[in-house]
Coordinates of C-alpha atoms in Angstrom, one line a residue:
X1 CA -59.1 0.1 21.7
X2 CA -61.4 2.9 23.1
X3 CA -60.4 6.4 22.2
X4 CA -59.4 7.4 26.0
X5 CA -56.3 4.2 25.6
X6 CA -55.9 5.4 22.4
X7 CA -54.8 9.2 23.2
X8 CA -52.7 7.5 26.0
X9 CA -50.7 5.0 23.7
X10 CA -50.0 7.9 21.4
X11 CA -49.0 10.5 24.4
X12 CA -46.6 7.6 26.1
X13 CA -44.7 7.0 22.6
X14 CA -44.4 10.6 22.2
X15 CA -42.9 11.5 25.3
X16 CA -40.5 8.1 24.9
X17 CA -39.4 9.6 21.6
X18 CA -38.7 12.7 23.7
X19 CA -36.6 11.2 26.2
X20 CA -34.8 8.6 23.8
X21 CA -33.4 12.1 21.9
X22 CA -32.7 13.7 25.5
X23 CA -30.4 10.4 26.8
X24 CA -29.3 9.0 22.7
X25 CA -26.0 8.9 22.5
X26 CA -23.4 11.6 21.5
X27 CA -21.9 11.8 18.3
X28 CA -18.3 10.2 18.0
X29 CA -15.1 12.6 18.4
X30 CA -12.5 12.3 15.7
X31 CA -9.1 11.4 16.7
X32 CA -5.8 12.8 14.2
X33 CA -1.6 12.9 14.6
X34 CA -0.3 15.7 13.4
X35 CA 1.5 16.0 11.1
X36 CA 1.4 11.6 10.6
X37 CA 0.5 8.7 12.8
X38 CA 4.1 7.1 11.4
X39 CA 6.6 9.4 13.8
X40 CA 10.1 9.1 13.2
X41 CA 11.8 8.0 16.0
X42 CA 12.9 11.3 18.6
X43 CA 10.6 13.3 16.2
X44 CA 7.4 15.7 17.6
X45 CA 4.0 14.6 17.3
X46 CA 0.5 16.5 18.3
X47 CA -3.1 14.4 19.0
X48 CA -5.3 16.3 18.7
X49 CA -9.2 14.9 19.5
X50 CA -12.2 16.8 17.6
X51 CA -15.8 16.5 19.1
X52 CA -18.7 19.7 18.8
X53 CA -18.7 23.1 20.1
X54 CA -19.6 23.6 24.0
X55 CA -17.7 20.5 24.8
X56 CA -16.9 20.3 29.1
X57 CA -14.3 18.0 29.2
X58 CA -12.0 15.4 27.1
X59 CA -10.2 12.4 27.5
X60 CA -7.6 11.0 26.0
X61 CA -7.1 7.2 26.3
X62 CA -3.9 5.0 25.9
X63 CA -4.7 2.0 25.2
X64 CA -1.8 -0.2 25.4
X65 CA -0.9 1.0 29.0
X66 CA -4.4 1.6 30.2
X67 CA -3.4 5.6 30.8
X68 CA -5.3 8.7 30.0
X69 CA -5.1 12.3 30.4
X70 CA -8.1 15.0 30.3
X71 CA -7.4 16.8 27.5
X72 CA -8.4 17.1 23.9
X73 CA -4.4 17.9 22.8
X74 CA -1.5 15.8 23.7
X75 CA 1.8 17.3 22.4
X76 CA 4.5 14.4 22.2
X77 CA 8.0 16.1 21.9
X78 CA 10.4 12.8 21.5
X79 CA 8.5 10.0 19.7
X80 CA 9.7 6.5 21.4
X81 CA 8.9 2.8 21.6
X82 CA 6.9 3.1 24.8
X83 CA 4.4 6.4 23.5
X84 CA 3.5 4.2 20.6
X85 CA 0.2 2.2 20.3
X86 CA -3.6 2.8 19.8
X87 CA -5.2 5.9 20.9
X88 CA -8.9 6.8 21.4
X89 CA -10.6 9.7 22.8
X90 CA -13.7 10.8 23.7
X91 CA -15.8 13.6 25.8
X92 CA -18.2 14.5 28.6
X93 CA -21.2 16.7 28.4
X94 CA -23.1 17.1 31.3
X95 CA -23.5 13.4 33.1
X96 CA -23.4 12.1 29.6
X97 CA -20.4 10.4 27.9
X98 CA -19.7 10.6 23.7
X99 CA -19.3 6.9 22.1
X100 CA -15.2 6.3 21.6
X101 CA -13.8 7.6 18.6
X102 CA -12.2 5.1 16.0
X103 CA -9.0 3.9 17.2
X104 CA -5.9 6.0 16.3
X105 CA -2.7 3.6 15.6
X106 CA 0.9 5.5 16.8
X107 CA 3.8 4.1 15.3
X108 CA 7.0 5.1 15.9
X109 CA 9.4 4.4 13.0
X110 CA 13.1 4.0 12.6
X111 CA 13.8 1.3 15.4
X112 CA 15.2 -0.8 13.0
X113 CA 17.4 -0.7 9.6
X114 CA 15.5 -0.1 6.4
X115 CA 14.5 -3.0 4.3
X116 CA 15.1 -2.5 0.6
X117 CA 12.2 -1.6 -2.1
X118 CA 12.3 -2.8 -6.1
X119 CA 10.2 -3.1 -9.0
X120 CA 9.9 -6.4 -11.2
X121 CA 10.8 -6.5 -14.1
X122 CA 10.8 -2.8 -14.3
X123 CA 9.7 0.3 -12.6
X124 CA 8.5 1.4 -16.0
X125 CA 5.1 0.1 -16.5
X126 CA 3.5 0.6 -19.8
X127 CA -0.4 1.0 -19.3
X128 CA -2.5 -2.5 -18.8
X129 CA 0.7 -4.3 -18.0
X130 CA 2.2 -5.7 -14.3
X131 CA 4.4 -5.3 -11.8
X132 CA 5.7 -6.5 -8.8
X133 CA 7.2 -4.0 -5.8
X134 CA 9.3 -6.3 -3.9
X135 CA 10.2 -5.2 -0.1
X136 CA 13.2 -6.8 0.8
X137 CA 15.3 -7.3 4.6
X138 CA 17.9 -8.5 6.3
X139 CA 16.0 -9.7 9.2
X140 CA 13.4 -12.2 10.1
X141 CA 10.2 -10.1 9.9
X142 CA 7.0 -11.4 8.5
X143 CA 5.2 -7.9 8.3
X144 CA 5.5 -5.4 5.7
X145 CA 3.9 -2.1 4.7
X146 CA 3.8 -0.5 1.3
X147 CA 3.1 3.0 1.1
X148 CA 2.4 5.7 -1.6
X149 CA 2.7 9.7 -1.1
X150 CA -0.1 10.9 -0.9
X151 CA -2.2 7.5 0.0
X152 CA -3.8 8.0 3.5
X153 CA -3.3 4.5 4.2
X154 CA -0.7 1.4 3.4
X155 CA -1.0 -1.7 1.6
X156 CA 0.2 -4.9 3.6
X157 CA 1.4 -8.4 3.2
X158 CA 3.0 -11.2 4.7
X159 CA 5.2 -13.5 2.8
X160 CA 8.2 -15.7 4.0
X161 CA 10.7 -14.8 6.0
X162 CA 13.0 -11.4 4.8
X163 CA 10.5 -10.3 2.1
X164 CA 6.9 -9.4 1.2
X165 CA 6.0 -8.7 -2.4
X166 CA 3.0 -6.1 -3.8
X167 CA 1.5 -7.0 -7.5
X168 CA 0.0 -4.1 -8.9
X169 CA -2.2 -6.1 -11.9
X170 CA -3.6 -4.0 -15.2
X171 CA -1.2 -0.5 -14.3
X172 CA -3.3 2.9 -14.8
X173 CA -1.4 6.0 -14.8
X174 CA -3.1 6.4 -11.4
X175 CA -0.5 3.8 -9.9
X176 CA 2.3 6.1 -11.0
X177 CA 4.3 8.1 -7.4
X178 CA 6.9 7.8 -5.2
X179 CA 6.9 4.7 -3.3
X180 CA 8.5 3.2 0.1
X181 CA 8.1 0.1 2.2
X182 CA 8.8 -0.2 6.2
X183 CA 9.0 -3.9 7.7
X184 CA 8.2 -5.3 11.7
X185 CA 6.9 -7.6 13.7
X186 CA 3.9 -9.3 14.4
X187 CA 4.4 -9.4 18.0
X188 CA 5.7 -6.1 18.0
X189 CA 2.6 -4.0 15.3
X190 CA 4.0 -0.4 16.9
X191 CA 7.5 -0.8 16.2
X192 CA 8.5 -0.4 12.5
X193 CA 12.0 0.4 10.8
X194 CA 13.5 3.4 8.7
X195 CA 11.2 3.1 5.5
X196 CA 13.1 2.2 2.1
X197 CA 14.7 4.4 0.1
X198 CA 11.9 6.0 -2.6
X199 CA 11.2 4.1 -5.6
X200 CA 9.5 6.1 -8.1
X201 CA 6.9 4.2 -10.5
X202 CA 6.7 5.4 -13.4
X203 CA 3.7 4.2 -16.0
X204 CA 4.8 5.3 -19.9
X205 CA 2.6 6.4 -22.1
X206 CA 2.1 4.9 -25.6
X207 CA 3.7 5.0 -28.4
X208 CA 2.9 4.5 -32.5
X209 CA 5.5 3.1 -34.6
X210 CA 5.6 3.3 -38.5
X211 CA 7.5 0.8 -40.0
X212 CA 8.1 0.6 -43.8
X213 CA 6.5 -1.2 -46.4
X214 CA 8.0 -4.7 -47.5
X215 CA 9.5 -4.9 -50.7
X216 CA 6.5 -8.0 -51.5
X217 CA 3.9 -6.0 -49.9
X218 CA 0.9 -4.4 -52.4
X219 CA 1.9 -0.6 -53.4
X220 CA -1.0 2.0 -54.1
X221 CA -0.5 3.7 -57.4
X222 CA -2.9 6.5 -58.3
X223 CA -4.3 6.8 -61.6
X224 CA -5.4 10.4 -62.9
X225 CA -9.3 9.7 -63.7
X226 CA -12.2 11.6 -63.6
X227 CA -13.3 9.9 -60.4
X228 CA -9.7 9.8 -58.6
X229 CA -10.0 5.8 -58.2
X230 CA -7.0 4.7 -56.1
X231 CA -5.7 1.0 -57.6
X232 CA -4.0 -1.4 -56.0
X233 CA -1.4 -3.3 -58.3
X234 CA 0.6 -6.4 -56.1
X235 CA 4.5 -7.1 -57.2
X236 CA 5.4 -10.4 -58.7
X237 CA 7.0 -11.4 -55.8
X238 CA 10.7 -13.0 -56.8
X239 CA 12.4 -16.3 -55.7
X240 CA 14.9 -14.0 -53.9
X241 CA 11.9 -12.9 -51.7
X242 CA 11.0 -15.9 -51.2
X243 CA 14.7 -17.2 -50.0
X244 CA 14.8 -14.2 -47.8
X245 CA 11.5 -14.9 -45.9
X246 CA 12.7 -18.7 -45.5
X247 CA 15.6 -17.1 -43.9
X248 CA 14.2 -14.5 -41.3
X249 CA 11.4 -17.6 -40.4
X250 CA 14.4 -19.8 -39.2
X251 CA 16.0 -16.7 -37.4
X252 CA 13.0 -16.0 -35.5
X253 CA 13.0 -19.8 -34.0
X254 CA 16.2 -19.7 -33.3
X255 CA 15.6 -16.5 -31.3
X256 CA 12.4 -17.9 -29.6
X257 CA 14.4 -21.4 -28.7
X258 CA 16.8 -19.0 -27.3
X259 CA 14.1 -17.4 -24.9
X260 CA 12.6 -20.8 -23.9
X261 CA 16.0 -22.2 -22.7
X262 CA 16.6 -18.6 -21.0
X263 CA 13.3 -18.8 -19.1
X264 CA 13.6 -22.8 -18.3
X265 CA 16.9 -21.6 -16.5
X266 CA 15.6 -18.8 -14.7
X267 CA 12.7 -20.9 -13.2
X268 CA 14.6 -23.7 -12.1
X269 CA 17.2 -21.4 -10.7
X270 CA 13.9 -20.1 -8.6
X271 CA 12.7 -23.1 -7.8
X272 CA 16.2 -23.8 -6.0
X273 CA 16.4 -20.3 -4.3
X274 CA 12.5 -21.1 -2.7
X275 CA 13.5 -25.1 -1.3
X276 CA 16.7 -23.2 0.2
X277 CA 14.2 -20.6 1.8
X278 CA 11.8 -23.3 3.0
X279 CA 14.7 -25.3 4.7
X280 CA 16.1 -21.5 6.0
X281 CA 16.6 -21.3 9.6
X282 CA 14.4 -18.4 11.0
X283 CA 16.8 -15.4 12.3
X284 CA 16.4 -13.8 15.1
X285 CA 15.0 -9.8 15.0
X286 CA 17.1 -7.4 15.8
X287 CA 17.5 -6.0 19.5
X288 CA 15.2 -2.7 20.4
X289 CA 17.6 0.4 20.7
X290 CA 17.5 1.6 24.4
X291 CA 15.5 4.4 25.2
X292 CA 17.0 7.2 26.8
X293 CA 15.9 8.4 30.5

């Protein structure tokens, strides 16, 4: 390539990389409910869209009915089934349009009863062990949402009909909080119910328990030397010891033959409660409340 192509190859890319900054795309607006995307039903909720400084105009997008309004604040004074949905926004400056922010989900709460929230086997968790929050209603839904205060977002799951449950494997004294559940419909994402009443998770801590020494166990005696040796002398141990070790060895299996049948019941009596749920008729949701004009 002669030197005169050369400078011109080097002067066109230049002035492309020029241009390509002039016409790249805007950064992205942010897109927030204030003071929570989950509104109670009738309750006030503010959008409010984010972009730079020097911005010349926003827009506001609805995009379940297709509607939008120029303006970077949308003040919602009575939450109701037909405000909710996804929201987007962006902005114009100059001829130029920003890229769409990240969808914002509105979800008005409170349309339907509140399902019910427990902990199995225990909402006392020791540290390392597991448990099971188990969301519970009355109606046919087959989505649920667990949420934690404080957690920006929710946990959810599907199960059968009337219930979801949440394992929370290996427990840290980071899982410990308030917790509450909400359930709804699949063909219905924006409409949820009254959440649960709070379940608070609490992980103990642990504990260190001193038992006494058995009467055949080895005893330390301490002999006065110049060296401070510390002997260990073991007990004859006596045919009464013996007849009383026999004796708590046949109590324990009798305990753990106990357990065994206790457990065989409970898991048949589940296995019975699941083939009634899989022959279960599925029953209708509930009706939407009417919203006032």
């Amino acid at each position: 390539m002669s030197p005169s192509l050369s400078a011109c190859f080097c002067l066109g890319l230049c002035l492309g990389r020029v241009i390509q900054a002039q016409l790249g795309l805007l950064p992205k607006p942010s897109l927030q409910a204030q003071p929570t995307s989950l509104v109670p039903w009738k309750t006030q909720v503010t959008l409010r869209c984010q972009g730079p400084p020097g911005v010349d105009l926003y827009r506001l997008e609805n995009l379940r009915s297709g509607r939008y309004e120029n303006k970077a604040v949308k003040v919602i004074q009575e939450m109701t089934p037909d405000l909710a949905g996804p929201y987007r926004c962006s902005y114009q400056n100059g001829s130029r349009w920003s890229s769409p922010s990240e969808q914002l989900k509105l979800v008005v709460t409170g349309v339907y009863e509140k399902p019910t929230l427990t902990a199995q086997p225990s909402p006392a968790v020791s540290p390392g062990g597991d448990v099971t929050l188990h969301c519970h209603s009355t109606f046919g839904f087959d989505c649920y949402a667990l949420y934690k205060t404080g957690d920006k977002g929710p946990n959810k799951g599907t199960d059968r009909w009337y219930q979801a449950d949440f394992p929370i494997t290996t427990v840290t004294a980071a899982h410990s909080g308030t917790y509450h559940c909400y359930s709804f419909s699949s063909q219905e994402p924006y409409m949820w119910s009254a959440p649960s009443d709070p379940l608070e998770l609490v992980v103990t801590g642990t504990t260190v328990t001193l038992s006494r020494v058995p009467a055949g166990a080895p005893s330390a005696v301490t002999e006065p030397s110049r060296n401070n040796i510390t002997i260990f002398t073991e007990r004859p141990i006596s045919p009464t010891g013996i007849l009383g070790n026999l004796v708590r060895i046949c109590f324990g299996v009798v305990i753990l033959i106990f357990l065994v049948g206790i457990l065989a019941e409970d898991w048949y009596s589940r296995k019975k409660s699941l083939q009634y749920l899989d022959r279960a008729v599925h029953r209708p949701l509930p009706p939407l409340p009417q919203t006032q004009k």
